[in-house]
Amino acid sequence: MEFYTKLRDKDRALDDKIQLIRTNTHFIPNLHEMVVDFLVTELSQHPDIPTLWQMLRSSLDAHPITANIIRLVKKSNLINPISVVFKQNNEDALENVARILDLTIGHYNKDSVLNSYSIYLNSATYPPINDIFIRFIRLNKFNKKSLSGFVLENIDKFITNYSFTSLLITQTDTIRSIQWASDMDDFLIYHLTQHYDKDLIEHFIRTSTSHHLISSLLQLNQSKAVPLSEDLLQHLTHQSIELRSPTILNALWTIEPDHMFAHIDASIRIGLADDVDRILQEKLLFTIITVYSDTRSLPTLTESLISALSSNKHIHMHSTIDYALMNAYQIYTTSEQVEQLCNYFGDRLRGTYGIEPSIKKRKSEGNGKSVINPDVSFTATAAIAELFFMALPKLLTSVTAGVGDDLRTQVQKLAEDISPQYTISDASKEYRSVRLMRCLAINQIITLPQVFNAMIDAFEAAAKNDDDSLASEYAQMAFFTLSHKVVDGDVARRFLDVSTSVALHSSKVGEKVLGCVVRHLYVLEHYARDEHLDAFIEFICRGEDIYTSSQAVAVEEILTSALFWELSRFRSRLTTHVESTLKSGDQRIQAHTLTLLLRFPRGSYTSKFVRNLAIDTAIALESVAEKVSTYITLRRLLLALIGDNAKVGAKNEEYAVYLATSSTWNTSGDEKALNELNKVSIQLLDMLARPIIRTDCAQLFKKLHKKFDKGVLSMMAASCVLEVYLAHHKPSQESEKSATMTTTTTTTTKDDNKYVYKLTQAMVNKLCSELVYHTTVANISALVSCLRMSMIRGGGAVDAKCLDIAKSVTLTRVHSTTPNAQVDSATSVLHFLSAGLVRNVEQIDVAAASWCIYHERASTEMKSVIGRGLAEVVVMFLGDNNNNDVDVVGNLWEVFHSHIREPTSPLLAALDGLRVVVKSCREGGNGRFIRRRLSGLLIDLANAAAVYKHLPTTLGGIIELLESIVHERAILLQSTDVGSILIALTNAVSASKGTVENEADSAKAQALYDRVNSTLLQLIRLRRDICASHAPSLALLLSGLIGLPLTLRPNLGGGAIRAHLAHRPSWLPSEMALNPKSLTRLLEGLTTKTVPLTTQHQQQVTSNSLKEAFARHAYIVLHTFARSATSPHSFYPQSTRHSLMAGLYALCECVDLHKEQEFMLSGITDDGARSVVKVLWKDYDEQRYVGLS
């Protein structure tokens, strides 16, 4: 009573009361109800204090909610303080309020809950609270008037949840009362799809102004096979033309093409207008072309298109529509229409060109006014005629030989009548004439036109007037003629004089003409003077920063053509130019030329002399370079020129020493540029040192040791050289060499080793002091290289000294507040390696623990960097056959395995660590090490999957480890191991009742589902021999997998929702529709023949499938599908059912080997499920017979 009196003392401060509760509730029992009474009372007066909410949450979580607690909650009307928190958007209290609301929401007045939810929607944003309200509203019935008011007031706040919103609208019948905004169209389509109502659809079609909504509703109406009334059709046609809507017109042309034939001209004008969305226009025109193609009425469409294009000179068709119309002419033009269209285009082109009187003009639809504009009539006709003549060569094969010859003669006469005038006074007409002539020539319908001075003059005049289209057409026609016809040399050279000057000029005309030149380089090779070639070479040698994007592409194409094709003149002059500039002595010119060499395509021809000259020049220029970008360019060039042909020589050795001691290793500046420079420098130094170390490296290491003593050798460069040495001098190789060497060779090797070990010792001594202050990746990696050297020689004191350094660095990194994944990874390698070399088991455990810390704090993108460090350690120790070394990895395995056997944190890091060890052991080729430990691990993983199946992240780590084992070490699996894997996967997909750690994520759920399916599929493919004996377990797992793509039916009550959730894992969102494509591939894998892996080399293995072994169990999976398909609370969406069909047919194929009648009758008592099976079997028989035919 004293405690209660103190709590009710009005003179006592609130903080004192809070401290009193915290002090006494741990020691005095039965104070729970008093505390709750006090807290709810105080919260009614002070809802803005987060501490009170936190204490109330802790109290409710720690004790069961009794009747007295419920009475206190109701009495205090706690929903009102909760609403105040929402209104104030008190982020500090939202998490605790969410938990309290979840525990108590069922004990409030329903109208007050709706009011609180309305306040929440208008103030706060915290998804868990939103889910609590939605779940409560779904599971309870409300007064229709109150719920309607709530919907009308707040629909724009929760409309993103389509199924919930649809449920509320269905219950309240407020669909006609809501003010539908434009961003609600998608929901309205969803709702009407789920609850089809013809009158509602017509209502929205007539009242809505949203083009997208009207179009979607028309498509929905068509999917239900409901025809549109004549009155509604007239209304829609008038509305779409008045609103200039290609979206509605596209839907009408798709649904009612017969009605729309009368409105073809208006539809095409809207499809070609400038003020309408281009993508929507293309869809409309493509639909119209499709309709007229299907009815074989392309001549009518041609007239409409020409009429529309002639009515306005500013409209034109886009390239995609040009291509579609050309294809339509090519495929859907009848043999009778070929001659008709040829005559039509001939008469119209002549009439509009001015040779003959114009043909009778076409009238528009409604009025009697002409829509032909004389100024643009020819260009419009020529644009469509060009598409028809592109299709004409194929069309001529559909007519008789005599008709084909007559048509060719007719077109040749037409080309002569409307040939270009080579004057730019009427540029648009001339452009179309030239373009049409070139089209006819390219398609070999007419003879090639001549290239003469008038054409060249017209081309030059068009270029001066900056008419890029006309100049480009002239250039293309001239180049095409020069490449296919012998032309007088003087005329050709005059044209090249003009075209070269135009192409090399920086303008839009120049870029287009340059593109023409690139496509016809062999014309330059044959006709051009040396001056022309030199002009292009000078243009190529300009700096990259001077080019426009199109010029840069053209230069790359010219280089590729010159260096790979048979362009001997061009290549010869290019090589001569490169050689002369490299010898010029001008550093600026030499740098430009070297940059040009770097742009040479990989594998292109370069003479040995020029390559050596370029290498010498690059090395000389590097000594005077100042910018980081210059160093990167020069070293990239050296890397490309030297390539894999690096040889032993004094010059290469001298440059390797220079590169290792270069000041660029310690340059300050932009971090990204410096990282790129160091990367290129390491690659170059590695390539130079490799041949030297393979032969005689004594002099190289002697020089490097002297440079290191002087302090000019970079630690990163020294580490790189040591890594190259280690790659060619492994411990096993050293022992083999020492047993077979002659006396001379032994002396030489000792000299090599002497300087190598001197350099190593000097690096260790320096790093012991530097690593204390400069914990960088370069320094740590250098010390790791020194330790690996000690694995060859035997480290002794060096190893112990390095272990002390590793302990110090690890301690610093573990407590660092600025995580760096690359430094952490290098630190873990150093600690593992030093501890392993001195056989210190305790420090191996410490290194494993620190690696787990690094892994836990690394971001998702950088976890792979941490994993690569561990993989490097495993490969180091498993590469040697020394059993003591293998125990290092064994201890590491045991540390990680212990976290799974007796689950402790950090479990995710332990799972990822084991995955890295499994993969690295495969690379090391040590299968016996894994085999001894695999069975116990798989048993523990199966148990862990059952315990943690309610934690999606942890479960994902378990599945990822299983996937790695199956993919990397399937050959080691035994029958018990396969059983453990199937149990683990079954536990992962089974229903879970635990609390989810976070809100389930759709993308992660789909990825986890696909990973389970791919793991099982790989297991079946690789170990089909073992899986055959586990067919019952496999059928049970497949039954669980085939039920997961089910989707919750809309508008269900609470009981149905709970029944649906009772059969689903917690990592799968309740309303998510999984994509079953991976499951379909898995089911098809049952009938796919494979050759299983085997360890018996003499055993004969045949290709087979699981079809026969699975025949007696496949019906279990099909029955599960049938029962799921007839579930009252869930269903397979149409897309899901369609994707599953191939896999279901594979199951039917398995059953077909057994007894079909037994399958049809056994295990199914529900008539609906039986009908599903019968329909499935009928479809299976039909597709099987079609396949056989």
Short mmCIF file of N, CA and C in Angstrom, two decimals, residues 1022-1097:
data_model
loop_
_atom_site.label_atom_id
_atom_site.label_comp_id
_atom_site.label_asym_id
_atom_site.label_seq_id
_atom_site.Cartn_x
_atom_site.Cartn_y
_atom_site.Cartn_z
N LEU A 1022 22.63 -33.07 -60.14
CA LEU A 1022 23.98 -33.57 -59.86
C LEU A 1022 23.97 -34.90 -59.11
N ARG A 1023 22.97 -35.12 -58.25
CA ARG A 1023 22.93 -36.36 -57.48
C ARG A 1023 21.59 -37.07 -57.64
N ARG A 1024 21.21 -37.27 -58.89
CA ARG A 1024 19.98 -37.98 -59.17
C ARG A 1024 19.99 -39.39 -58.62
N ASP A 1025 21.17 -40.03 -58.55
CA ASP A 1025 21.27 -41.40 -58.05
C ASP A 1025 20.85 -41.50 -56.59
N ILE A 1026 21.15 -40.45 -55.79
CA ILE A 1026 20.77 -40.48 -54.38
C ILE A 1026 19.35 -39.96 -54.19
N CYS A 1027 18.97 -38.95 -54.95
CA CYS A 1027 17.63 -38.37 -54.79
C CYS A 1027 16.54 -39.39 -55.09
N ALA A 1028 16.83 -40.39 -55.92
CA ALA A 1028 15.82 -41.39 -56.25
C ALA A 1028 15.34 -42.13 -55.01
N SER A 1029 16.20 -42.33 -54.03
CA SER A 1029 15.82 -43.03 -52.80
C SER A 1029 15.13 -42.11 -51.80
N HIS A 1030 15.06 -40.83 -52.08
CA HIS A 1030 14.40 -39.87 -51.19
C HIS A 1030 13.16 -39.28 -51.86
N ALA A 1031 12.51 -40.05 -52.74
CA ALA A 1031 11.35 -39.54 -53.47
C ALA A 1031 10.21 -39.12 -52.55
N PRO A 1032 9.87 -39.84 -51.47
CA PRO A 1032 8.78 -39.35 -50.59
C PRO A 1032 9.08 -37.99 -49.97
N SER A 1033 10.30 -37.79 -49.48
CA SER A 1033 10.66 -36.49 -48.90
C SER A 1033 10.64 -35.40 -49.96
N LEU A 1034 11.07 -35.75 -51.16
CA LEU A 1034 11.06 -34.80 -52.26
C LEU A 1034 9.63 -34.40 -52.61
N ALA A 1035 8.71 -35.36 -52.60
CA ALA A 1035 7.30 -35.05 -52.90
C ALA A 1035 6.71 -34.14 -51.83
N LEU A 1036 7.06 -34.38 -50.57
CA LEU A 1036 6.57 -33.52 -49.49
C LEU A 1036 7.07 -32.10 -49.65
N LEU A 1037 8.35 -31.93 -50.02
CA LEU A 1037 8.91 -30.59 -50.22
C LEU A 1037 8.27 -29.89 -51.41
N LEU A 1038 8.08 -30.62 -52.51
CA LEU A 1038 7.45 -30.01 -53.69
C LEU A 1038 6.00 -29.62 -53.40
N SER A 1039 5.31 -30.39 -52.56
CA SER A 1039 3.94 -30.03 -52.19
C SER A 1039 3.91 -28.70 -51.45
N GLY A 1040 4.91 -28.49 -50.58
CA GLY A 1040 4.99 -27.20 -49.89
C GLY A 1040 5.31 -26.06 -50.83
N LEU A 1041 6.20 -26.30 -51.79
CA LEU A 1041 6.59 -25.25 -52.72
C LEU A 1041 5.46 -24.86 -53.66
N ILE A 1042 4.65 -25.83 -54.08
CA ILE A 1042 3.61 -25.53 -55.07
C ILE A 1042 2.45 -24.78 -54.44
N GLY A 1043 2.35 -24.78 -53.10
CA GLY A 1043 1.28 -24.03 -52.44
C GLY A 1043 1.63 -22.60 -52.13
N LEU A 1044 2.92 -22.23 -52.25
CA LEU A 1044 3.32 -20.88 -51.88
C LEU A 1044 2.89 -19.80 -52.87
N PRO A 1045 2.79 -20.06 -54.19
CA PRO A 1045 2.35 -18.98 -55.10
C PRO A 1045 0.90 -18.58 -54.97
N LEU A 1046 0.15 -19.19 -54.06
CA LEU A 1046 -1.25 -18.80 -53.87
C LEU A 1046 -1.36 -17.35 -53.41
N THR A 1047 -2.44 -16.70 -53.80
CA THR A 1047 -2.69 -15.31 -53.44
C THR A 1047 -4.00 -15.22 -52.65
N LEU A 1048 -4.00 -14.36 -51.65
CA LEU A 1048 -5.18 -14.18 -50.80
C LEU A 1048 -6.33 -13.58 -51.62
N ARG A 1049 -7.50 -14.20 -51.49
CA ARG A 1049 -8.67 -13.64 -52.17
C ARG A 1049 -9.08 -12.32 -51.51
N PRO A 1050 -9.58 -11.37 -52.29
CA PRO A 1050 -9.99 -10.08 -51.69
C PRO A 1050 -11.30 -10.21 -50.92
N ASN A 1051 -11.51 -9.26 -50.01
CA ASN A 1051 -12.78 -9.13 -49.28
C ASN A 1051 -13.08 -10.35 -48.40
N LEU A 1052 -12.04 -10.84 -47.70
CA LEU A 1052 -12.24 -11.98 -46.81
C LEU A 1052 -12.36 -11.51 -45.37
N GLY A 1053 -12.97 -12.36 -44.54
CA GLY A 1053 -13.07 -12.08 -43.12
C GLY A 1053 -11.82 -12.51 -42.39
N GLY A 1054 -11.80 -12.28 -41.07
CA GLY A 1054 -10.62 -12.57 -40.28
C GLY A 1054 -10.29 -14.04 -40.22
N GLY A 1055 -11.31 -14.90 -40.10
CA GLY A 1055 -11.05 -16.33 -40.03
C GLY A 1055 -10.40 -16.86 -41.29
N ALA A 1056 -10.87 -16.41 -42.45
CA ALA A 1056 -10.29 -16.86 -43.71
C ALA A 1056 -8.84 -16.38 -43.85
N ILE A 1057 -8.58 -15.17 -43.41
CA ILE A 1057 -7.21 -14.65 -43.49
C ILE A 1057 -6.29 -15.47 -42.58
N ARG A 1058 -6.75 -15.78 -41.37
CA ARG A 1058 -5.93 -16.59 -40.46
C ARG A 1058 -5.70 -17.99 -41.01
N ALA A 1059 -6.72 -18.55 -41.65
CA ALA A 1059 -6.56 -19.88 -42.26
C ALA A 1059 -5.54 -19.85 -43.39
N HIS A 1060 -5.54 -18.75 -44.15
CA HIS A 1060 -4.56 -18.61 -45.24
C HIS A 1060 -3.15 -18.47 -44.68
N LEU A 1061 -2.99 -17.65 -43.66
CA LEU A 1061 -1.66 -17.41 -43.09
C LEU A 1061 -1.14 -18.63 -42.35
N ALA A 1062 -2.03 -19.52 -41.90
CA ALA A 1062 -1.58 -20.68 -41.13
C ALA A 1062 -0.76 -21.65 -41.97
N HIS A 1063 -0.84 -21.57 -43.28
CA HIS A 1063 -0.12 -22.49 -44.15
C HIS A 1063 1.02 -21.82 -44.90
N ARG A 1064 1.39 -20.62 -44.49
CA ARG A 1064 2.46 -19.90 -45.19
C ARG A 1064 3.59 -19.58 -44.23
N PRO A 1065 4.84 -19.58 -44.73
CA PRO A 1065 5.96 -19.17 -43.88
C PRO A 1065 5.89 -17.67 -43.60
N SER A 1066 6.46 -17.26 -42.48
CA SER A 1066 6.35 -15.85 -42.09
C SER A 1066 7.17 -14.92 -42.97
N TRP A 1067 8.16 -15.47 -43.71
CA TRP A 1067 8.95 -14.59 -44.58
C TRP A 1067 8.21 -14.21 -45.85
N LEU A 1068 7.04 -14.79 -46.07
CA LEU A 1068 6.27 -14.52 -47.29
C LEU A 1068 5.10 -13.60 -46.96
N PRO A 1069 5.04 -12.37 -47.52
CA PRO A 1069 3.91 -11.47 -47.26
C PRO A 1069 2.58 -12.12 -47.62
N SER A 1070 1.56 -11.82 -46.85
CA SER A 1070 0.29 -12.53 -47.00
C SER A 1070 -0.37 -12.30 -48.36
N GLU A 1071 -0.19 -11.12 -48.93
CA GLU A 1071 -0.88 -10.80 -50.19
C GLU A 1071 0.06 -10.82 -51.39
N MET A 1072 1.25 -11.39 -51.22
CA MET A 1072 2.20 -11.39 -52.32
C MET A 1072 1.95 -12.58 -53.25
N ALA A 1073 2.06 -12.34 -54.55
CA ALA A 1073 1.94 -13.41 -55.55
C ALA A 1073 3.35 -13.75 -56.04
N LEU A 1074 3.87 -14.89 -55.64
CA LEU A 1074 5.22 -15.31 -56.05
C LEU A 1074 5.24 -15.64 -57.54
N ASN A 1075 6.38 -15.39 -58.17
CA ASN A 1075 6.58 -15.79 -59.55
C ASN A 1075 7.08 -17.23 -59.57
N PRO A 1076 6.31 -18.17 -60.15
CA PRO A 1076 6.66 -19.60 -60.03
C PRO A 1076 7.57 -20.12 -61.13
N LYS A 1077 8.24 -19.25 -61.87
CA LYS A 1077 9.06 -19.75 -62.99
C LYS A 1077 10.17 -20.68 -62.51
N SER A 1078 10.79 -20.36 -61.37
CA SER A 1078 11.85 -21.23 -60.85
C SER A 1078 11.29 -22.58 -60.44
N LEU A 1079 10.06 -22.61 -59.91
CA LEU A 1079 9.42 -23.89 -59.56
C LEU A 1079 9.12 -24.69 -60.81
N THR A 1080 8.70 -24.02 -61.86
CA THR A 1080 8.44 -24.72 -63.12
C THR A 1080 9.71 -25.38 -63.65
N ARG A 1081 10.84 -24.66 -63.60
CA ARG A 1081 12.11 -25.26 -64.03
C ARG A 1081 12.47 -26.47 -63.15
N LEU A 1082 12.16 -26.37 -61.87
CA LEU A 1082 12.44 -27.48 -60.96
C LEU A 1082 11.60 -28.70 -61.33
N LEU A 1083 10.32 -28.52 -61.56
CA LEU A 1083 9.44 -29.65 -61.91
C LEU A 1083 9.84 -30.25 -63.25
N GLU A 1084 10.23 -29.41 -64.20
CA GLU A 1084 10.69 -29.94 -65.49
C GLU A 1084 11.98 -30.73 -65.32
N GLY A 1085 12.79 -30.36 -64.30
CA GLY A 1085 14.03 -31.09 -64.04
C GLY A 1085 13.79 -32.53 -63.63
N LEU A 1086 12.58 -32.87 -63.14
CA LEU A 1086 12.28 -34.25 -62.76
C LEU A 1086 12.31 -35.17 -63.96
N THR A 1087 11.95 -34.65 -65.14
CA THR A 1087 11.89 -35.49 -66.35
C THR A 1087 13.07 -35.26 -67.28
N THR A 1088 14.04 -34.46 -66.85
CA THR A 1088 15.21 -34.18 -67.68
C THR A 1088 16.31 -35.20 -67.39
N LYS A 1089 16.85 -35.78 -68.42
CA LYS A 1089 17.91 -36.77 -68.23
C LYS A 1089 19.24 -36.09 -67.91
N THR A 1090 19.90 -36.58 -66.88
CA THR A 1090 21.19 -36.04 -66.47
C THR A 1090 22.15 -37.17 -66.16
N VAL A 1091 23.42 -36.84 -66.10
CA VAL A 1091 24.46 -37.80 -65.70
C VAL A 1091 24.93 -37.40 -64.32
N PRO A 1092 24.64 -38.19 -63.28
CA PRO A 1092 25.01 -37.79 -61.92
C PRO A 1092 26.51 -37.86 -61.70
N LEU A 1093 26.99 -37.07 -60.72
CA LEU A 1093 28.39 -37.13 -60.33
C LEU A 1093 28.67 -38.41 -59.57
N THR A 1094 29.87 -38.93 -59.71
CA THR A 1094 30.25 -40.13 -58.99
C THR A 1094 31.73 -40.09 -58.69
N THR A 1095 32.11 -40.70 -57.57
CA THR A 1095 33.53 -40.76 -57.20
C THR A 1095 34.20 -42.02 -57.72
N GLN A 1096 33.41 -42.91 -58.31
CA GLN A 1096 33.97 -44.17 -58.84
C GLN A 1096 34.35 -43.97 -60.30
N HIS A 1097 35.63 -43.94 -60.59
CA HIS A 1097 36.08 -43.67 -61.95
C HIS A 1097 35.77 -44.83 -62.90
#
